[in-house]
Coordinates of C-alpha atoms in Angstrom, one line a residue:
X1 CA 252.0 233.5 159.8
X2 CA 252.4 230.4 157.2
X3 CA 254.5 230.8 154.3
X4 CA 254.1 229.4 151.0
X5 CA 255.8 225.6 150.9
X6 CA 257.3 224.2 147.7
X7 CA 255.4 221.1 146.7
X8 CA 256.9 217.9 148.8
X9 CA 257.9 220.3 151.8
X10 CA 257.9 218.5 155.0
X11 CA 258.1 215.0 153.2
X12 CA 261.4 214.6 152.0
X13 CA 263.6 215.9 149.8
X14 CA 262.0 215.7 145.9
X15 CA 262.2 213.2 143.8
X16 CA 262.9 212.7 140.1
X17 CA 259.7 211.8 139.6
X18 CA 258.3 214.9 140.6
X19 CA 260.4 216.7 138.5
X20 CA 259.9 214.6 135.9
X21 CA 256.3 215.1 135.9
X22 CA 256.2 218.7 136.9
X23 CA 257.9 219.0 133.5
X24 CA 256.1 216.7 131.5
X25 CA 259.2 214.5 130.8
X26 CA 260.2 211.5 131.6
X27 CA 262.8 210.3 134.3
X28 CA 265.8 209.7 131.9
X29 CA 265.1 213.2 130.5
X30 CA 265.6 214.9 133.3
X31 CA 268.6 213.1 134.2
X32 CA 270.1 214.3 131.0
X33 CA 269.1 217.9 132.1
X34 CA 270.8 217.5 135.5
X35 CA 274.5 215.9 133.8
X36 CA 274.4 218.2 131.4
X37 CA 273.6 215.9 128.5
X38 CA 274.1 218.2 125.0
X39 CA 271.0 215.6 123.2
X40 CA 268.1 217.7 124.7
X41 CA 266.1 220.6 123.0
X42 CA 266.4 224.3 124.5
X43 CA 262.6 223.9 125.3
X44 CA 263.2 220.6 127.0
X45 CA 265.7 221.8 129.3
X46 CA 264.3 225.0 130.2
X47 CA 260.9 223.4 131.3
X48 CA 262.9 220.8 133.7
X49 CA 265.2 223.6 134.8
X50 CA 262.2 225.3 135.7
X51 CA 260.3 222.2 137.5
X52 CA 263.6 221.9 139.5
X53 CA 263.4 225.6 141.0
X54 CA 259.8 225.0 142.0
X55 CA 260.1 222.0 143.6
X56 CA 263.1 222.8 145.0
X57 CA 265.0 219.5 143.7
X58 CA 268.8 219.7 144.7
X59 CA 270.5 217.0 143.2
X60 CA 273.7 214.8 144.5
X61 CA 276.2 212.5 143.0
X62 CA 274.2 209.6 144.9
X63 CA 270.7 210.8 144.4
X64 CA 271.5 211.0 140.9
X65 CA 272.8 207.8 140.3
X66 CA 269.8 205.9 142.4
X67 CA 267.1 207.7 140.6
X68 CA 268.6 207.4 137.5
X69 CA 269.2 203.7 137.5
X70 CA 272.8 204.6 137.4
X71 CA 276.4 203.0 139.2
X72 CA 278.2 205.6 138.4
X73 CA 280.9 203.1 136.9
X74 CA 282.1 201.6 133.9
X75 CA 284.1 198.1 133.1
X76 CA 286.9 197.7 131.0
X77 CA 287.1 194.2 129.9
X78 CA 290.2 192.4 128.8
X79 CA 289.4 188.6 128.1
X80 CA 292.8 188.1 128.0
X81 CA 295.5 186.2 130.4
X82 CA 297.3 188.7 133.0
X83 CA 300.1 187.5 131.2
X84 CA 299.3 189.4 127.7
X85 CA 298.1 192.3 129.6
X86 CA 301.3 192.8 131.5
X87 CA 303.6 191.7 128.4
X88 CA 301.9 193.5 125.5
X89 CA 302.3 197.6 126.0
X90 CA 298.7 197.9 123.5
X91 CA 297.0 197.2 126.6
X92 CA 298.7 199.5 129.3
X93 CA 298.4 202.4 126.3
X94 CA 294.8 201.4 126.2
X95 CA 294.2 201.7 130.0
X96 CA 295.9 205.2 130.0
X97 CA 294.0 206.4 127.8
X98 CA 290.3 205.3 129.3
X99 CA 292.4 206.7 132.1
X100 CA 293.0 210.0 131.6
X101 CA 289.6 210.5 129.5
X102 CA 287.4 209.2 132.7
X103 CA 289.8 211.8 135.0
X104 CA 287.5 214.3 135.0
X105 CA 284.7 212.7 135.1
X106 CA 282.5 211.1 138.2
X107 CA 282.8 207.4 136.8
X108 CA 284.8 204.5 138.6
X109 CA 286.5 202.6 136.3
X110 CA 286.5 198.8 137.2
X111 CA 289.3 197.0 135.1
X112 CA 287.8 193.2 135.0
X113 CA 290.0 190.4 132.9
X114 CA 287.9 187.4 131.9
X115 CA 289.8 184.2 130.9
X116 CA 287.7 181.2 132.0
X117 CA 283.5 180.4 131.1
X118 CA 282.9 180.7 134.3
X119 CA 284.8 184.0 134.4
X120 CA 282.5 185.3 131.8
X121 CA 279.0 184.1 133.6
X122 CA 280.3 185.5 136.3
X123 CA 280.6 188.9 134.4
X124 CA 277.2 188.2 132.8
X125 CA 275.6 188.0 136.6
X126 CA 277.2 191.1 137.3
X127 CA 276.2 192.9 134.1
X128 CA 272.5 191.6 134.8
X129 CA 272.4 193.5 138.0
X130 CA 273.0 196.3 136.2
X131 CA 276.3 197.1 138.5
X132 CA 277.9 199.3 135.7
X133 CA 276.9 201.8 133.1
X134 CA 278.3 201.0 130.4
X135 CA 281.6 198.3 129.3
X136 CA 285.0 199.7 127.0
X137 CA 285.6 196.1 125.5
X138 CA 289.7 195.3 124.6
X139 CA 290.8 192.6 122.3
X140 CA 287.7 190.8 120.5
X141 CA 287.2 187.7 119.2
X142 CA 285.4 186.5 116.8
X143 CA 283.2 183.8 118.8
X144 CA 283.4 186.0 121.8
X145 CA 279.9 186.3 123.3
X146 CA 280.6 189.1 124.8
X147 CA 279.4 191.4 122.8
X148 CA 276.0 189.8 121.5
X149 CA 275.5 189.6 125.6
X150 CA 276.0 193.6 125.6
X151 CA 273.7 194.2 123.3
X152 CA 270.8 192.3 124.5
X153 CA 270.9 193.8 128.0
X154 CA 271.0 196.6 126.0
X155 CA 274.3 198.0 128.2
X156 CA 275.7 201.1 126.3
X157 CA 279.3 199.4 125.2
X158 CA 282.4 200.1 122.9
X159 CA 285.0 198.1 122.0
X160 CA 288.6 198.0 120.7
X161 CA 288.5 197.3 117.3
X162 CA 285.7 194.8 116.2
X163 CA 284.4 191.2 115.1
X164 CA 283.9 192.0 111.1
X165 CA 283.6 194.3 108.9
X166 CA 279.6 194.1 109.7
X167 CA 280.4 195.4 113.4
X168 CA 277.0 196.1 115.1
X169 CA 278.5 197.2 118.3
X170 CA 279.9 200.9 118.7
X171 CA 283.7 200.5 118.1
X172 CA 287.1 202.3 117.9
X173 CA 289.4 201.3 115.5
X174 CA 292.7 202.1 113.5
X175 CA 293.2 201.9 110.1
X176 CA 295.1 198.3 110.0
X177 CA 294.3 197.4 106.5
X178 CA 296.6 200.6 105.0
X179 CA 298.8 200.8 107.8
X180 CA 300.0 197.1 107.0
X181 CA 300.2 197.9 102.9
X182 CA 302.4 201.1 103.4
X183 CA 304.7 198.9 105.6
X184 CA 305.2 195.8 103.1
X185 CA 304.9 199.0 100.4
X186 CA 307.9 200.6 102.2
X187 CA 309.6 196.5 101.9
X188 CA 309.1 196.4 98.7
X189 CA 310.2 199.9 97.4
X190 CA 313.4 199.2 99.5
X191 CA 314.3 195.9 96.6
X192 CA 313.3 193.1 99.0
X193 CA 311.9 190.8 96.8
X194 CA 310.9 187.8 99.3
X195 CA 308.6 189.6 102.0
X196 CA 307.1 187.0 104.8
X197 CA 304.4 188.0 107.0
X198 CA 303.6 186.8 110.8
X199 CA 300.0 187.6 111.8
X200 CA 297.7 188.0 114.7
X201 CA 295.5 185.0 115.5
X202 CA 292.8 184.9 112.5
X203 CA 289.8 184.6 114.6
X204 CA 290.2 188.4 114.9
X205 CA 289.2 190.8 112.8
X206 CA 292.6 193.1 113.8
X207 CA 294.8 190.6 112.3
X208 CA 293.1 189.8 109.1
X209 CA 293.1 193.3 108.1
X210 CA 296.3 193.4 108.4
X211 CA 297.0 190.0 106.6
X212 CA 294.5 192.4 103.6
X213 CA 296.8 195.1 104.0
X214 CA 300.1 192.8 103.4
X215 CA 298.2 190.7 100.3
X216 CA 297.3 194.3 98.5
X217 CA 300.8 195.3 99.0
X218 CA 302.4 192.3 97.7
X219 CA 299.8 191.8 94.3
X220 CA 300.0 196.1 93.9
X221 CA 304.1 195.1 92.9
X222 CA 303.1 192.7 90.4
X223 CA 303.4 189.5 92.8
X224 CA 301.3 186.9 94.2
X225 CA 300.8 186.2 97.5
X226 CA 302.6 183.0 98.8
X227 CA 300.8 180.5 101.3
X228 CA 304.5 179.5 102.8
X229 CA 305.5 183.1 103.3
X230 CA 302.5 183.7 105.6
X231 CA 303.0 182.7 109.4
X232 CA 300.4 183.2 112.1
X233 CA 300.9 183.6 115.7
X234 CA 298.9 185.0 118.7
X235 CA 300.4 188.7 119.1
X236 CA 303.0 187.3 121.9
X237 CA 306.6 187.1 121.6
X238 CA 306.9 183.5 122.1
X239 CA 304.2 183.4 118.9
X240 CA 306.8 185.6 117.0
X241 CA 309.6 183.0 117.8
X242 CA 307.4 180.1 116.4
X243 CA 306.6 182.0 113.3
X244 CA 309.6 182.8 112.4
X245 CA 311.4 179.6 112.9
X246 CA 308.3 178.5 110.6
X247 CA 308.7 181.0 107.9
X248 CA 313.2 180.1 107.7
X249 CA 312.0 176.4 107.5
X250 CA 309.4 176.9 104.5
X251 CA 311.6 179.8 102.6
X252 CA 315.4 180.2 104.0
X253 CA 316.2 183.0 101.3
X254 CA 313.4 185.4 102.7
X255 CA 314.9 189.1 103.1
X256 CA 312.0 191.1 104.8
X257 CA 309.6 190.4 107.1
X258 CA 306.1 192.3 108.4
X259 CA 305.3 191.3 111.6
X260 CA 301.4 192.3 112.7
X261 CA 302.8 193.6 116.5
X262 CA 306.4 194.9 117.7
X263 CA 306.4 192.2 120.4
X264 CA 305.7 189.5 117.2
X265 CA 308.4 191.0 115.4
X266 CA 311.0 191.1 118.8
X267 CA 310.4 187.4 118.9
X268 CA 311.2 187.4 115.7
X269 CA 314.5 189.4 115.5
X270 CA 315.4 186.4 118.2
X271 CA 315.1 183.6 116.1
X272 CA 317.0 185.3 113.1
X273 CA 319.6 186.5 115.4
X274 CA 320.3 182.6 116.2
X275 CA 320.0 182.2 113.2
X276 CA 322.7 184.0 111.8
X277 CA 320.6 186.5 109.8
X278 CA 321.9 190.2 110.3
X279 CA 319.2 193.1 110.4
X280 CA 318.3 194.8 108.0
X281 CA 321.4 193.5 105.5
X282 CA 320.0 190.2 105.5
X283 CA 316.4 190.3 106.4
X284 CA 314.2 193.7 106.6
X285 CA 311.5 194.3 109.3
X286 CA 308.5 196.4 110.1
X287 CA 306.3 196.0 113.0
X288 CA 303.0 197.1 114.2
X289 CA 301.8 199.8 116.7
X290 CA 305.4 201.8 117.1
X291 CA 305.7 200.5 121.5
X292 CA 308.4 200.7 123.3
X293 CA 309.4 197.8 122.1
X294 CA 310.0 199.3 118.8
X295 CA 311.8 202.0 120.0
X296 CA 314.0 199.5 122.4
X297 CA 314.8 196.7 119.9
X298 CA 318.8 196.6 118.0
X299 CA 318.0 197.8 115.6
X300 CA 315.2 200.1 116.6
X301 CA 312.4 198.8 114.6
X302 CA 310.4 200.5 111.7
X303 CA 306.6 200.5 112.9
X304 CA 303.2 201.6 111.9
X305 CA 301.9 203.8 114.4
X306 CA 298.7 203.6 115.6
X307 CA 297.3 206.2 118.3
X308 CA 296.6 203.4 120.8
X309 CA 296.2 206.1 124.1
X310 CA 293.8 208.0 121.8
X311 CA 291.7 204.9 121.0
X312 CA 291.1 204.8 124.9
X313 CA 290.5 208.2 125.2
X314 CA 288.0 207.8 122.2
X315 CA 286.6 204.5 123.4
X316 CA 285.4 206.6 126.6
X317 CA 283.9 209.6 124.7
X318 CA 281.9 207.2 122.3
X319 CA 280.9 205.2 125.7
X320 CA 279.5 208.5 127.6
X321 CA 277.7 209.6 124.5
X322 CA 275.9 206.2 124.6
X323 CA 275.1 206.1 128.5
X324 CA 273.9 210.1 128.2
X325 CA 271.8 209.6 124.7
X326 CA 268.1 208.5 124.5
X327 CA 266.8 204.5 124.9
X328 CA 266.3 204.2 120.7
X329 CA 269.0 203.4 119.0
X330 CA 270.2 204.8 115.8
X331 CA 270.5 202.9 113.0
X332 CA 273.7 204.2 112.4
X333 CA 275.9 203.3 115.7
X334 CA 279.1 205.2 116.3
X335 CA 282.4 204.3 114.4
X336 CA 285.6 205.6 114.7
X337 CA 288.6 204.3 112.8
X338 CA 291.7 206.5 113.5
X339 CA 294.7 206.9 111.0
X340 CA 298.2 205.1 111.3
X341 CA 301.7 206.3 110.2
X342 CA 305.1 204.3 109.5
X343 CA 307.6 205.2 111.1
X344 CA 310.7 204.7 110.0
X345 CA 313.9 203.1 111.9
X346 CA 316.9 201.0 110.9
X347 CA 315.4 197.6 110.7
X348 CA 314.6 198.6 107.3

């Protein structure tokens, strides 16, 4: 006697087509269904739920990713030299974070540095074949293509911090604007009356916020911002060294200075070491991002803190939200700026 055969019996497993149609959705819908995607309506979900016990669809990682267009991986891009990526503990806090955040998930994570054009073209090629799902993007530029690229191969992407204040890319950022006022604010309110600054590179965004955040410090005391007490550097040690040696040159009596990283200001606290100039009796200092190196330095170093693991583990949750949510785009794209705090130490 002949049973009754769910539909595609005896030709292969179903697809998500099938589904798809048995539903009346289309294939990305159903794929949200199946990962357990929160942006689909009760009605949605109950009608593909209910296509999938008919037809008897049993989904698997694999299946899912090849119907669904999908590699099942995401690339966190550094277009920085191994050498900063090694050297600067932003970076391995960063990786933790995306880390631990993509733990319990099905995702590989493929960690890619790009230093070189041809680097980057290469990356393009690979982004073209559509060989991830979506790119965490680390330590922006402003000229870097990278992220006008993203956009029109409309890859679901995040990055760390962004290009202006204008950012049309989904971003994660801290507050570097306030976190560098309270720490010349907490310079000034402990009577240094000469405060230098050493700053990222200025083609970032990241660094002239915190250049803002040093100027509205210095004009909320009364002052005016001084060309020759402003240094900038590249966010390496070496760059902190150069500053600083800059900075004695152009204004020898300086007694405080807010460097825009802790591995700026460790360079720096070199230079006034050799220098003769005793910390903090002589010259005050505040870093950026409370490292290790903060912690580690003689005398351990007063630092903002920002939540740089958390910016990871928020860079991926932004990141999966984009990959699971629908093809049209909000007008509104996902921003996230997370709070700092100075901490303070003897170096000031």
């Amino acid at each position: 006697m002949a049973g009754t055969r769910r539909h595609g019996a005896g030709r292969g497993r179903p697809t998500l087509e099938e589904v798809a149609a048995r539903a009346g959705v289309g294939r990305g819908t159903v794929s949200r269904v199946i990962n357990g995607s929160p942006r689909v309506s009760d009605r949605t979900r109950t009608a593909v739920e209910q296509a999938v016990a008919e037809l008897g669809y049993v989904p698997n990682r694999v299946a899912r990713a090849l119907a669904a267009n999908r590699a099942d991986a995401v690339a966190l891009v550094i277009p920085e030299p191994e050498t900063r990526l090694f050297a600067e503990p932003y970076f391995s806090d960063i990786i933790r974070g995306v880390g631990a955040e993509l733990a319990d998930t099905d995702l590989q994570l493929l960690l890619t540095l790009i230093r070189t054009p041809k680097e980057r073209q290469r990356f393009a090629e690979y982004l073209s074949a559509h060989r991830v799902d979506g790119v965490l993007l680390v330590s922006v530029h402003a000229d870097d293509p990278l992220p006008d690229l993203l956009e029109r191969l409309e890859m679901p992407a995040v990055l760390s911090g962004r290009r202006s204040a204008h950012e049309s890319v989904p971003y994660v950022d801290s507050d570097n604007t306030g976190g560098a006022q309270s720490a010349v604010e907490h310079l000034i309110g402990r009577g240094r009356t000469t405060v230098a600054t050493i700053t990222g590179p200025l083609d970032m965004y990241v660094a002239q916020c915190r250049l803002d955040g040093y100027r509205a410090a210095v004009r909320a005391a009364g002052r005016e911002p001084e060309p020759e007490l402003v240094a900038s550097a590249d966010f390496t040690e070496e760059g902190g060294r150069r500053a600083m040696r800059q900075l004695l040159e152009q204004r020898p009596r300086l007694d405080a200075v807010f460097a825009a990283s802790d591995v700026m200001a460790a360079g720096a606290r070199q230079v006034l070491r050799e220098s003769g100039r005793r910390v903090p009796e002589d010259v005050a200092m505040v870093g950026f991002e409370d490292s290790a190196v903060a912690r580690h330095m003689d005398p351990p170093l007063t630092s903002v803190r920002q939540a740089t693991e958390e910016m990871g583990r928020a860079m991926v949750r932004v990141l999966l939200e984009e990959i699971e949510g629908p093809s049209e785009r909000p007008a509104k794209r996902p921003q996230v700026v997370l709070p700092t705090q100075l901490v303070r130490r003897e170096s000031s």
